[in-house]
mmCIF file of N, CA and C in Angstrom:
data_model
loop_
_atom_site.group_PDB
_atom_site.id
_atom_site.type_symbol
_atom_site.label_atom_id
_atom_site.label_comp_id
_atom_site.label_asym_id
_atom_site.label_seq_id
_atom_site.Cartn_x
_atom_site.Cartn_y
_atom_site.Cartn_z
ATOM 1 N N UNK A 54 -4.738 9.027 12.349
ATOM 2 C CA UNK A 54 -4.522 7.720 11.735
ATOM 3 C C UNK A 54 -4.734 6.675 13.213
ATOM 4 N N UNK A 55 -5.836 5.892 12.375
ATOM 5 C CA UNK A 55 -6.179 5.065 13.748
ATOM 6 C C UNK A 55 -6.026 3.485 13.716
ATOM 7 N N UNK A 56 -5.648 2.967 14.466
ATOM 8 C CA UNK A 56 -4.843 1.641 14.103
ATOM 9 C C UNK A 56 -6.083 0.432 14.895
ATOM 10 N N UNK A 57 -6.417 -0.640 13.941
ATOM 11 C CA UNK A 57 -6.926 -1.406 14.084
ATOM 12 C C UNK A 57 -5.723 -2.888 14.896
ATOM 13 N N UNK A 58 -6.015 -2.658 15.933
ATOM 14 C CA UNK A 58 -4.833 -3.528 17.261
ATOM 15 C C UNK A 58 -5.382 -4.932 17.051
ATOM 16 N N UNK A 59 -6.786 -5.310 16.163
ATOM 17 C CA UNK A 59 -7.281 -6.903 16.150
ATOM 18 C C UNK A 59 -6.459 -7.342 14.917
ATOM 19 N N UNK A 60 -5.523 -7.394 14.265
ATOM 20 C CA UNK A 60 -4.924 -7.871 12.777
ATOM 21 C C UNK A 60 -5.335 -9.157 13.070
ATOM 22 N N UNK A 61 -5.087 -9.813 11.994
ATOM 23 C CA UNK A 61 -4.671 -11.521 12.085
ATOM 24 C C UNK A 61 -3.586 -11.686 12.253
ATOM 25 N N UNK A 62 -3.448 -13.311 12.574
ATOM 26 C CA UNK A 62 -1.828 -13.536 12.938
ATOM 27 C C UNK A 62 -1.197 -13.378 11.353
ATOM 28 N N UNK A 63 0.226 -13.555 11.403
ATOM 29 C CA UNK A 63 0.958 -13.127 10.112
ATOM 30 C C UNK A 63 0.753 -14.487 8.796
ATOM 31 N N UNK A 64 0.277 -15.245 9.432
ATOM 32 C CA UNK A 64 -0.111 -16.334 8.559
ATOM 33 C C UNK A 64 -1.520 -16.157 7.672
ATOM 34 N N UNK A 65 -2.050 -15.610 8.458
ATOM 35 C CA UNK A 65 -3.739 -15.015 7.927
ATOM 36 C C UNK A 65 -3.678 -13.683 7.040
ATOM 37 N N UNK A 66 -2.388 -13.050 7.432
ATOM 38 C CA UNK A 66 -2.532 -11.758 6.756
ATOM 39 C C UNK A 66 -2.790 -11.710 5.439
ATOM 40 N N UNK A 67 -3.733 -10.764 4.551
ATOM 41 C CA UNK A 67 -3.854 -10.616 3.254
ATOM 42 C C UNK A 67 -5.266 -11.794 3.034
ATOM 43 N N UNK A 68 -5.463 -12.779 4.077
ATOM 44 C CA UNK A 68 -6.457 -13.350 3.401
ATOM 45 C C UNK A 68 -7.976 -13.107 3.771
ATOM 46 N N UNK A 69 -9.076 -13.338 2.866
ATOM 47 C CA UNK A 69 -10.304 -12.921 3.090
ATOM 48 C C UNK A 69 -11.248 -13.756 3.892
ATOM 49 N N UNK A 70 -12.405 -13.909 4.289
ATOM 50 C CA UNK A 70 -13.103 -14.822 4.732
ATOM 51 C C UNK A 70 -13.675 -16.279 3.772
ATOM 52 N N UNK A 71 -13.693 -15.218 2.673
ATOM 53 C CA UNK A 71 -13.831 -16.692 2.096
ATOM 54 C C UNK A 71 -13.122 -17.324 1.344
ATOM 55 N N UNK A 72 -12.703 -18.239 1.256
ATOM 56 C CA UNK A 72 -11.570 -19.009 0.122
ATOM 57 C C UNK A 72 -12.245 -18.918 -1.474
ATOM 58 N N UNK A 73 -12.802 -18.744 -1.479
ATOM 59 C CA UNK A 73 -13.683 -18.416 -2.999
ATOM 60 C C UNK A 73 -13.295 -17.483 -3.792
ATOM 61 N N UNK A 74 -12.784 -16.529 -2.657
ATOM 62 C CA UNK A 74 -12.714 -14.896 -2.733
ATOM 63 C C UNK A 74 -11.126 -14.949 -3.001
ATOM 64 N N UNK A 75 -10.344 -15.500 -2.031
ATOM 65 C CA UNK A 75 -8.819 -15.660 -2.758
ATOM 66 C C UNK A 75 -8.782 -16.221 -3.902
ATOM 67 N N UNK A 76 -9.280 -17.448 -4.567
ATOM 68 C CA UNK A 76 -9.036 -18.193 -5.578
ATOM 69 C C UNK A 76 -9.187 -17.234 -7.156
ATOM 70 N N UNK A 77 -10.517 -16.655 -6.532
ATOM 71 C CA UNK A 77 -11.009 -15.462 -7.616
ATOM 72 C C UNK A 77 -9.857 -14.475 -7.499
ATOM 73 N N UNK A 78 -8.859 -13.951 -6.786
ATOM 74 C CA UNK A 78 -7.891 -12.869 -6.618
ATOM 75 C C UNK A 78 -7.078 -13.584 -7.561
ATOM 76 N N UNK A 79 -6.468 -14.832 -7.297
ATOM 77 C CA UNK A 79 -5.356 -15.707 -7.932
ATOM 78 C C UNK A 79 -5.684 -15.837 -9.556
ATOM 79 N N UNK A 80 -6.920 -15.920 -9.687
ATOM 80 C CA UNK A 80 -7.205 -16.019 -11.229
ATOM 81 C C UNK A 80 -6.928 -14.319 -11.877
ATOM 82 N N UNK A 81 -7.454 -13.705 -10.798
ATOM 83 C CA UNK A 81 -7.483 -11.983 -11.403
ATOM 84 C C UNK A 81 -5.642 -11.395 -11.689
ATOM 85 N N UNK A 82 -5.022 -11.771 -10.579
ATOM 86 C CA UNK A 82 -3.642 -11.092 -10.326
ATOM 87 C C UNK A 82 -2.328 -12.123 -10.547
ATOM 88 N N UNK A 83 -1.474 -11.286 -11.267
ATOM 89 C CA UNK A 83 -0.236 -12.320 -11.669
ATOM 90 C C UNK A 83 0.301 -12.597 -10.149
ATOM 91 N N UNK A 84 1.135 -14.171 -10.456
ATOM 92 C CA UNK A 84 1.723 -14.741 -8.945
ATOM 93 C C UNK A 84 2.420 -13.583 -8.262
ATOM 94 N N UNK A 85 3.149 -12.221 -8.754
ATOM 95 C CA UNK A 85 3.607 -11.103 -8.100
ATOM 96 C C UNK A 85 3.264 -10.453 -7.669
ATOM 97 N N UNK A 86 1.635 -10.552 -7.748
ATOM 98 C CA UNK A 86 0.999 -9.025 -7.560
ATOM 99 C C UNK A 86 0.176 -9.596 -6.022
ATOM 100 N N UNK A 87 -0.163 -10.962 -6.690
ATOM 101 C CA UNK A 87 -1.014 -12.259 -5.494
ATOM 102 C C UNK A 87 -0.193 -12.077 -3.937
ATOM 103 N N UNK A 88 1.207 -12.012 -4.459
ATOM 104 C CA UNK A 88 2.272 -12.417 -2.896
ATOM 105 C C UNK A 88 1.972 -11.202 -2.606
ATOM 106 N N UNK A 89 2.004 -9.902 -2.858
ATOM 107 C CA UNK A 89 2.179 -8.736 -2.334
ATOM 108 C C UNK A 89 0.771 -8.136 -1.692
ATOM 109 N N UNK A 90 -0.023 -8.267 -2.540
ATOM 110 C CA UNK A 90 -1.696 -7.655 -2.552
ATOM 111 C C UNK A 90 -2.317 -8.772 -1.467
ATOM 112 N N UNK A 91 -1.767 -9.633 -1.763
ATOM 113 C CA UNK A 91 -3.198 -10.583 -0.940
ATOM 114 C C UNK A 91 -2.490 -11.688 0.513
ATOM 115 N N UNK A 92 -1.224 -11.576 0.179
ATOM 116 C CA UNK A 92 0.022 -12.419 1.097
ATOM 117 C C UNK A 92 0.577 -11.589 1.699
ATOM 118 N N UNK A 93 0.241 -9.976 1.628
ATOM 119 C CA UNK A 93 1.542 -9.340 2.669
ATOM 120 C C UNK A 93 2.779 -9.158 2.384
ATOM 121 N N UNK A 94 3.494 -9.838 0.951
ATOM 122 C CA UNK A 94 4.961 -9.655 0.780
ATOM 123 C C UNK A 94 5.260 -8.614 0.215
ATOM 124 N N UNK A 95 6.600 -7.701 0.600
ATOM 125 C CA UNK A 95 7.299 -6.670 -0.176
ATOM 126 C C UNK A 95 8.147 -7.141 -0.983
ATOM 127 N N UNK A 96 7.867 -5.820 -2.260
ATOM 128 C CA UNK A 96 8.754 -6.230 -3.342
ATOM 129 C C UNK A 96 10.244 -5.914 -3.449
ATOM 130 N N UNK A 97 11.199 -6.131 -3.890
ATOM 131 C CA UNK A 97 12.621 -5.842 -3.892
ATOM 132 C C UNK A 97 12.728 -4.145 -3.750
ATOM 133 N N UNK A 98 13.441 -3.219 -3.085
ATOM 134 C CA UNK A 98 13.732 -2.205 -3.211
ATOM 135 C C UNK A 98 14.058 -1.679 -4.518
ATOM 136 N N UNK A 99 14.005 -0.575 -4.827
ATOM 137 C CA UNK A 99 14.083 -0.025 -6.199
ATOM 138 C C UNK A 99 13.834 -0.456 -7.414
ATOM 139 N N UNK A 100 12.903 -1.533 -7.487
ATOM 140 C CA UNK A 100 12.712 -2.688 -8.361
ATOM 141 C C UNK A 100 11.106 -2.022 -9.145
ATOM 142 N N UNK A 101 10.710 -1.368 -8.133
ATOM 143 C CA UNK A 101 8.994 -1.108 -8.262
ATOM 144 C C UNK A 101 9.056 0.129 -10.185
ATOM 145 N N UNK A 102 7.603 -0.024 -10.558
ATOM 146 C CA UNK A 102 7.733 0.886 -11.467
ATOM 147 C C UNK A 102 7.221 2.276 -11.377
ATOM 148 N N UNK A 103 7.208 2.788 -9.891
ATOM 149 C CA UNK A 103 6.713 3.650 -9.351
ATOM 150 C C UNK A 103 7.483 4.696 -8.644
ATOM 151 N N UNK A 104 8.711 3.451 -8.159
ATOM 152 C CA UNK A 104 9.445 4.202 -7.217
ATOM 153 C C UNK A 104 10.358 5.563 -7.986
ATOM 154 N N UNK A 105 10.251 6.147 -8.999
ATOM 155 C CA UNK A 105 10.709 7.696 -9.103
ATOM 156 C C UNK A 105 9.504 8.199 -10.323
ATOM 157 N N UNK A 106 8.661 7.402 -10.128
ATOM 158 C CA UNK A 106 7.597 8.064 -11.151
ATOM 159 C C UNK A 106 7.501 9.462 -10.746
ATOM 160 N N UNK A 107 7.255 10.281 -11.642
ATOM 161 C CA UNK A 107 6.683 12.513 -11.307
ATOM 162 C C UNK A 107 5.777 12.342 -12.374
ATOM 163 N N UNK A 108 4.723 11.500 -12.841
ATOM 164 C CA UNK A 108 3.691 11.827 -13.624
ATOM 165 C C UNK A 108 2.611 12.229 -12.605
ATOM 166 N N UNK A 109 1.961 13.564 -13.175
ATOM 167 C CA UNK A 109 0.569 13.926 -12.164
ATOM 168 C C UNK A 109 -0.093 12.801 -12.809
ATOM 169 N N UNK A 110 -1.577 12.537 -11.207
ATOM 170 C CA UNK A 110 -2.366 11.496 -11.778
ATOM 171 C C UNK A 110 -2.875 11.204 -9.901
ATOM 172 N N UNK A 111 -3.622 10.053 -10.026
ATOM 173 C CA UNK A 111 -4.205 9.234 -9.015
ATOM 174 C C UNK A 111 -3.373 7.952 -8.821
ATOM 175 N N UNK A 112 -2.969 7.551 -7.694
ATOM 176 C CA UNK A 112 -2.170 6.576 -7.557
ATOM 177 C C UNK A 112 -4.042 5.137 -6.913
ATOM 178 N N UNK A 113 -3.860 4.331 -7.859
ATOM 179 C CA UNK A 113 -5.191 3.323 -7.458
ATOM 180 C C UNK A 113 -4.552 2.352 -6.751
ATOM 181 N N UNK A 114 -5.307 1.392 -6.078
ATOM 182 C CA UNK A 114 -5.177 -0.214 -5.743
ATOM 183 C C UNK A 114 -4.831 -0.855 -6.645
ATOM 184 N N UNK A 115 -3.878 -1.407 -7.097
ATOM 185 C CA UNK A 115 -4.261 -2.294 -8.804
ATOM 186 C C UNK A 115 -5.144 -3.516 -8.386
ATOM 187 N N UNK A 116 -5.719 -4.075 -7.101
ATOM 188 C CA UNK A 116 -6.174 -5.082 -7.011
ATOM 189 C C UNK A 116 -7.995 -4.628 -7.541
ATOM 190 N N UNK A 117 -8.483 -3.846 -6.704
ATOM 191 C CA UNK A 117 -10.020 -3.162 -6.859
ATOM 192 C C UNK A 117 -9.856 -1.986 -7.697
ATOM 193 N N UNK A 118 -8.669 -0.889 -7.803
ATOM 194 C CA UNK A 118 -9.242 0.248 -8.292
ATOM 195 C C UNK A 118 -9.607 1.473 -7.801
ATOM 196 N N UNK A 119 -9.486 1.476 -6.463
ATOM 197 C CA UNK A 119 -10.002 2.335 -5.427
ATOM 198 C C UNK A 119 -8.786 3.607 -5.454
ATOM 199 N N UNK A 120 -9.239 4.878 -5.709
ATOM 200 C CA UNK A 120 -8.030 5.721 -5.376
ATOM 201 C C UNK A 120 -7.573 5.732 -4.437
ATOM 202 N N UNK A 121 -6.323 5.922 -4.107
ATOM 203 C CA UNK A 121 -6.050 5.575 -2.828
ATOM 204 C C UNK A 121 -4.831 7.191 -2.488
ATOM 205 N N UNK A 122 -3.896 7.522 -3.210
ATOM 206 C CA UNK A 122 -3.168 8.463 -3.335
ATOM 207 C C UNK A 122 -2.875 9.151 -4.043
ATOM 208 N N UNK A 123 -3.038 10.429 -4.357
ATOM 209 C CA UNK A 123 -3.062 11.276 -5.164
ATOM 210 C C UNK A 123 -1.351 11.595 -5.332
ATOM 211 N N UNK A 124 -0.883 11.771 -6.873
ATOM 212 C CA UNK A 124 0.310 12.189 -7.476
ATOM 213 C C UNK A 124 1.242 13.239 -6.429
ATOM 214 N N UNK A 125 0.489 14.209 -6.157
ATOM 215 C CA UNK A 125 0.481 15.384 -5.244
ATOM 216 C C UNK A 125 1.156 15.211 -3.832
ATOM 217 N N UNK A 126 0.760 13.790 -3.227
ATOM 218 C CA UNK A 126 1.199 13.568 -2.288
ATOM 219 C C UNK A 126 2.492 12.801 -2.115
ATOM 220 N N UNK A 127 3.238 12.165 -3.065
ATOM 221 C CA UNK A 127 4.137 11.664 -3.726
ATOM 222 C C UNK A 127 5.650 12.469 -3.469
ATOM 223 N N UNK A 128 6.708 11.858 -2.569
ATOM 224 C CA UNK A 128 7.914 12.276 -2.551
ATOM 225 C C UNK A 128 9.181 11.479 -2.444
ATOM 226 N N UNK A 129 10.076 12.027 -3.008
ATOM 227 C CA UNK A 129 11.432 11.046 -2.751
ATOM 228 C C UNK A 129 11.979 11.137 -2.065
ATOM 229 N N UNK A 130 11.868 9.748 -0.845
ATOM 230 C CA UNK A 130 12.425 9.517 -0.053
ATOM 231 C C UNK A 130 13.825 8.674 0.081
ATOM 232 N N UNK A 131 13.832 8.296 -1.299
ATOM 233 C CA UNK A 131 14.967 7.447 -1.297
ATOM 234 C C UNK A 131 15.197 6.298 -0.805
ATOM 235 N N UNK A 132 14.105 5.795 -0.295
ATOM 236 C CA UNK A 132 13.913 4.386 0.421
ATOM 237 C C UNK A 132 13.799 2.945 -0.469
ATOM 238 N N UNK A 133 13.543 3.275 -1.703
ATOM 239 C CA UNK A 133 13.527 2.266 -2.866
ATOM 240 C C UNK A 133 11.914 1.677 -3.073
ATOM 241 N N UNK A 134 10.768 2.023 -2.393
ATOM 242 C CA UNK A 134 9.596 2.341 -2.618
ATOM 243 C C UNK A 134 9.204 3.337 -2.750
ATOM 244 N N UNK A 135 8.035 3.802 -3.659
ATOM 245 C CA UNK A 135 6.958 4.694 -3.538
ATOM 246 C C UNK A 135 6.537 5.565 -2.044
ATOM 247 N N UNK A 136 7.133 6.539 -2.061
ATOM 248 C CA UNK A 136 6.312 7.244 -0.908
ATOM 249 C C UNK A 136 5.429 8.330 -1.226
ATOM 250 N N UNK A 137 4.588 8.510 -0.006
ATOM 251 C CA UNK A 137 3.667 9.638 -0.163
ATOM 252 C C UNK A 137 3.568 10.007 1.449
ATOM 253 N N UNK A 138 2.828 11.225 1.444
ATOM 254 C CA UNK A 138 2.809 12.013 3.116
ATOM 255 C C UNK A 138 1.203 11.957 3.293
ATOM 256 N N UNK A 139 0.331 11.254 2.729
ATOM 257 C CA UNK A 139 -0.988 11.106 3.095
ATOM 258 C C UNK A 139 -1.795 10.383 1.899
ATOM 259 N N UNK A 140 -3.003 9.397 2.553
ATOM 260 C CA UNK A 140 -3.738 9.166 1.209
ATOM 261 C C UNK A 140 -4.721 10.434 1.005
ATOM 262 N N UNK A 141 -5.576 9.750 0.015
ATOM 263 C CA UNK A 141 -6.723 10.841 -0.673
ATOM 264 C C UNK A 141 -7.336 11.118 0.532
ATOM 265 N N UNK A 142 -7.831 10.255 1.416
ATOM 266 C CA UNK A 142 -8.781 10.125 2.399
ATOM 267 C C UNK A 142 -8.816 9.407 3.537
ATOM 268 N N UNK A 143 -8.837 9.578 4.934
ATOM 269 C CA UNK A 143 -8.179 8.606 5.784
ATOM 270 C C UNK A 143 -9.480 7.201 5.399
ATOM 271 N N UNK A 144 -10.328 7.337 4.681
ATOM 272 C CA UNK A 144 -11.411 6.166 4.855
ATOM 273 C C UNK A 144 -10.972 5.282 3.754
ATOM 274 N N UNK A 145 -10.143 5.545 3.212
ATOM 275 C CA UNK A 145 -9.486 5.100 1.695
ATOM 276 C C UNK A 145 -8.603 4.117 2.105
ATOM 277 N N UNK A 146 -7.874 3.820 3.082
ATOM 278 C CA UNK A 146 -6.997 2.936 4.002
ATOM 279 C C UNK A 146 -7.628 2.636 5.150
ATOM 280 N N UNK A 147 -6.798 1.640 5.406
ATOM 281 C CA UNK A 147 -7.087 1.155 6.724
ATOM 282 C C UNK A 147 -5.623 0.605 7.539
ATOM 283 N N UNK A 148 -5.654 0.725 8.729
ATOM 284 C CA UNK A 148 -3.999 0.594 9.646
ATOM 285 C C UNK A 148 -4.575 -0.582 10.307
ATOM 286 N N UNK A 149 -3.077 -1.714 10.230
ATOM 287 C CA UNK A 149 -2.897 -3.001 11.168
ATOM 288 C C UNK A 149 -1.553 -2.699 11.859
ATOM 289 N N UNK A 150 -1.882 -2.794 13.088
ATOM 290 C CA UNK A 150 -0.718 -2.872 13.611
ATOM 291 C C UNK A 150 0.415 -4.622 13.560
ATOM 292 N N UNK A 151 1.267 -4.045 12.882
ATOM 293 C CA UNK A 151 2.304 -5.067 12.352
ATOM 294 C C UNK A 151 3.636 -5.229 13.240
ATOM 295 N N UNK A 152 4.027 -6.775 14.042
ATOM 296 C CA UNK A 152 4.651 -6.863 15.096
ATOM 297 C C UNK A 152 5.658 -8.103 14.087
ATOM 298 N N UNK A 153 5.576 -8.217 12.830
ATOM 299 C CA UNK A 153 6.558 -9.310 12.069
ATOM 300 C C UNK A 153 7.907 -8.598 12.049
ATOM 301 N N UNK A 154 8.907 -9.551 11.822
ATOM 302 C CA UNK A 154 9.987 -8.974 10.886
ATOM 303 C C UNK A 154 10.561 -8.289 12.557
ATOM 304 N N UNK A 155 10.290 -9.030 13.623
ATOM 305 C CA UNK A 155 11.174 -8.095 14.814
ATOM 306 C C UNK A 155 11.019 -6.804 15.010
ATOM 307 N N UNK A 156 10.144 -6.286 14.693
ATOM 308 C CA UNK A 156 9.754 -4.938 15.220
ATOM 309 C C UNK A 156 8.157 -4.658 14.744
ATOM 310 N N UNK A 157 7.970 -3.412 15.514
ATOM 311 C CA UNK A 157 6.722 -2.745 15.583
ATOM 312 C C UNK A 157 6.443 -1.811 14.151
ATOM 313 N N UNK A 158 5.736 -2.360 13.379
ATOM 314 C CA UNK A 158 5.157 -1.030 11.824
ATOM 315 C C UNK A 158 3.811 -1.296 12.147
ATOM 316 N N UNK A 159 2.925 -0.102 11.145
ATOM 317 C CA UNK A 159 1.681 -0.085 10.916
ATOM 318 C C UNK A 159 1.658 -0.230 9.670
ATOM 319 N N UNK A 160 1.064 -1.479 9.380
ATOM 320 C CA UNK A 160 0.753 -2.065 7.700
ATOM 321 C C UNK A 160 -0.576 -0.796 7.237
ATOM 322 N N UNK A 161 -0.870 -0.631 6.314
ATOM 323 C CA UNK A 161 -1.607 0.148 5.175
ATOM 324 C C UNK A 161 -1.892 -0.770 4.285
ATOM 325 N N UNK A 162 -3.325 -1.366 4.275
ATOM 326 C CA UNK A 162 -4.188 -1.787 3.206
ATOM 327 C C UNK A 162 -4.880 -0.666 2.323
ATOM 328 N N UNK A 163 -5.702 -1.312 1.901
ATOM 329 C CA UNK A 163 -6.640 -0.526 0.904
ATOM 330 C C UNK A 163 -7.723 -0.962 1.455
ATOM 331 N N UNK A 164 -8.743 0.259 2.080
ATOM 332 C CA UNK A 164 -9.896 0.125 2.661
ATOM 333 C C UNK A 164 -11.027 -1.000 1.932
ATOM 334 N N UNK A 165 -11.116 -0.530 0.493
ATOM 335 C CA UNK A 165 -12.166 -1.469 -0.064
ATOM 336 C C UNK A 165 -11.908 -2.597 -0.383
ATOM 337 N N UNK A 166 -11.077 -3.315 -0.301
ATOM 338 C CA UNK A 166 -10.504 -4.402 -0.875
ATOM 339 C C UNK A 166 -9.629 -5.650 0.086
ATOM 340 N N UNK A 167 -9.288 -4.687 1.217
ATOM 341 C CA UNK A 167 -8.288 -5.197 1.984
ATOM 342 C C UNK A 167 -7.147 -5.505 1.600
ATOM 343 N N UNK A 168 -6.525 -5.203 0.257
ATOM 344 C CA UNK A 168 -5.170 -5.588 -0.316
ATOM 345 C C UNK A 168 -4.076 -4.960 0.628
ATOM 346 N N UNK A 169 -2.717 -5.610 0.525
ATOM 347 C CA UNK A 169 -1.694 -4.966 1.294
ATOM 348 C C UNK A 169 -0.885 -3.980 0.283
ATOM 349 N N UNK A 170 -0.941 -2.716 1.124
ATOM 350 C CA UNK A 170 -0.235 -1.761 0.372
ATOM 351 C C UNK A 170 1.423 -1.736 0.717
ATOM 352 N N UNK A 171 1.606 -1.365 2.226
ATOM 353 C CA UNK A 171 2.885 -1.212 2.830
ATOM 354 C C UNK A 171 2.526 -1.283 3.750
ATOM 355 N N UNK A 172 3.688 0.073 4.613
ATOM 356 C CA UNK A 172 3.340 0.525 5.776
ATOM 357 C C UNK A 172 3.394 2.347 5.887
ATOM 358 N N UNK A 173 3.111 2.410 6.736
ATOM 359 C CA UNK A 173 3.365 3.571 6.946
ATOM 360 C C UNK A 173 4.213 4.045 8.522
ATOM 361 N N UNK A 174 5.247 5.284 8.149
ATOM 362 C CA UNK A 174 6.214 5.634 9.261
ATOM 363 C C UNK A 174 6.131 7.130 9.340
ATOM 364 N N UNK A 175 6.474 7.160 10.758
ATOM 365 C CA UNK A 175 6.037 8.643 11.355
ATOM 366 C C UNK A 175 7.403 9.232 11.965
ATOM 367 N N UNK A 176 7.826 10.208 12.175
ATOM 368 C CA UNK A 176 8.994 11.154 12.756
ATOM 369 C C UNK A 176 10.178 10.903 12.341
ATOM 370 N N UNK A 177 10.296 10.550 11.153
ATOM 371 C CA UNK A 177 11.581 10.344 10.898
ATOM 372 C C UNK A 177 12.472 11.490 10.203
ATOM 373 N N UNK A 178 11.294 12.695 10.167
ATOM 374 C CA UNK A 178 11.858 14.002 9.844
ATOM 375 C C UNK A 178 12.263 14.576 8.259
ATOM 376 N N UNK A 179 11.378 13.792 7.450
ATOM 377 C CA UNK A 179 11.123 14.201 6.327
ATOM 378 C C UNK A 179 10.412 15.297 6.188
ATOM 379 N N UNK A 180 10.768 16.360 5.382
ATOM 380 C CA UNK A 180 9.881 17.852 5.176
ATOM 381 C C UNK A 180 8.438 17.785 4.603
ATOM 382 N N UNK A 181 7.770 17.423 5.088
ATOM 383 C CA UNK A 181 6.510 17.109 4.856
ATOM 384 C C UNK A 181 5.283 17.755 5.289
ATOM 385 N N UNK A 182 4.215 17.858 5.055
ATOM 386 C CA UNK A 182 3.186 18.084 5.916
ATOM 387 C C UNK A 182 2.836 17.598 6.700
ATOM 388 N N UNK A 183 2.931 16.173 6.859
ATOM 389 C CA UNK A 183 2.233 15.314 7.759
ATOM 390 C C UNK A 183 3.327 14.361 8.802
ATOM 391 N N UNK A 184 4.766 14.907 8.356
ATOM 392 C CA UNK A 184 5.630 14.011 9.198
ATOM 393 C C UNK A 184 5.706 12.367 8.935
ATOM 394 N N UNK A 185 4.959 11.925 8.088
ATOM 395 C CA UNK A 185 4.519 10.502 7.450
ATOM 396 C C UNK A 185 5.036 9.998 6.063
ATOM 397 N N UNK A 186 5.395 8.579 6.393
ATOM 398 C CA UNK A 186 5.828 8.099 5.080
ATOM 399 C C UNK A 186 5.321 6.827 5.177
ATOM 400 N N UNK A 187 4.117 6.881 3.788
ATOM 401 C CA UNK A 187 3.360 5.798 3.505
ATOM 402 C C UNK A 187 4.599 4.938 2.244
ATOM 403 N N UNK A 188 5.095 3.974 2.905
ATOM 404 C CA UNK A 188 5.706 3.417 1.748
ATOM 405 C C UNK A 188 5.157 2.348 1.633
ATOM 406 N N UNK A 189 4.784 2.324 -0.027
ATOM 407 C CA UNK A 189 4.408 1.723 -0.685
ATOM 408 C C UNK A 189 4.490 0.881 -1.813
ATOM 409 N N UNK A 190 4.285 -0.325 -1.706
ATOM 410 C CA UNK A 190 5.076 -1.384 -2.948
ATOM 411 C C UNK A 190 4.201 -0.758 -4.313
ATOM 412 N N UNK A 191 5.090 -0.441 -5.515
ATOM 413 C CA UNK A 191 4.430 -0.137 -6.501
ATOM 414 C C UNK A 191 3.481 -1.079 -7.420
ATOM 415 N N UNK A 192 3.568 -2.580 -6.812
ATOM 416 C CA UNK A 192 3.167 -3.701 -7.355
ATOM 417 C C UNK A 192 1.907 -3.508 -7.170
ATOM 418 N N UNK A 193 1.650 -2.996 -5.691
ATOM 419 C CA UNK A 193 0.300 -2.681 -5.428
ATOM 420 C C UNK A 193 -0.874 -1.275 -5.436
ATOM 421 N N UNK A 194 0.079 -0.728 -6.652
ATOM 422 C CA UNK A 194 -0.535 0.395 -7.456
ATOM 423 C C UNK A 194 -0.556 -0.165 -8.888
ATOM 424 N N UNK A 195 -1.836 1.278 -9.425
ATOM 425 C CA UNK A 195 -1.536 1.752 -10.556
ATOM 426 C C UNK A 195 -1.717 3.262 -11.022
ATOM 427 N N UNK A 196 -1.396 3.762 -11.832
ATOM 428 C CA UNK A 196 -1.146 5.217 -11.528
ATOM 429 C C UNK A 196 -2.011 5.651 -12.941
ATOM 430 N N UNK A 197 -3.278 6.208 -12.257
ATOM 431 C CA UNK A 197 -4.369 6.687 -13.663
ATOM 432 C C UNK A 197 -3.910 7.907 -13.857
ATOM 433 N N UNK A 198 -3.686 8.382 -14.906
ATOM 434 C CA UNK A 198 -2.759 9.930 -15.273
ATOM 435 C C UNK A 198 -4.052 10.736 -15.808
ATOM 436 N N UNK A 199 -5.278 9.916 -16.486
ATOM 437 C CA UNK A 199 -6.727 10.366 -16.777
ATOM 438 C C UNK A 199 -6.948 11.529 -15.812
ATOM 439 N N UNK A 200 -6.774 11.520 -14.502
ATOM 440 C CA UNK A 200 -7.504 12.028 -13.532
ATOM 441 C C UNK A 200 -6.629 13.398 -13.161
ATOM 442 N N UNK A 201 -5.544 13.267 -14.089
ATOM 443 C CA UNK A 201 -4.613 14.765 -14.134
ATOM 444 C C UNK A 201 -5.109 15.467 -14.753
ATOM 445 N N UNK A 202 -5.422 14.983 -15.961
ATOM 446 C CA UNK A 202 -5.985 15.600 -17.259
ATOM 447 C C UNK A 202 -7.031 16.401 -17.148
ATOM 448 N N UNK A 203 -8.210 16.445 -16.083
ATOM 449 C CA UNK A 203 -9.307 17.442 -15.772
ATOM 450 C C UNK A 203 -10.021 17.897 -16.981
#
């Protein structure tokens, strides 16, 4: 996991360089989706549609449709948000050091469109191949079950 330590200031989190693009995102995303995906907000725990989902498929970025997390990497962490132990490939996400909320965390964003997904945590003792927990907002994802029907 490579970190980008040149993160934007918290007020700039989730903003693109062109204001016109932000207006486009506001036109295509619901207010709740926009708050999480483009402004870095977090949905309430245990409220998301994919928290307990077990269907096979590919979890994609809700904003741009990029494939991010295969369902076979999802596990029950009981933290209130969908949890995965690895992305489809390291180039599908990017990492940003996040020092908001009085702690140091690693933010996970879609590498394709720079949307906020959630955070990744390490060393929590989960019985997974990577000992990582990608704690991802349900509202940042859409599940494509057609990928599982191959």
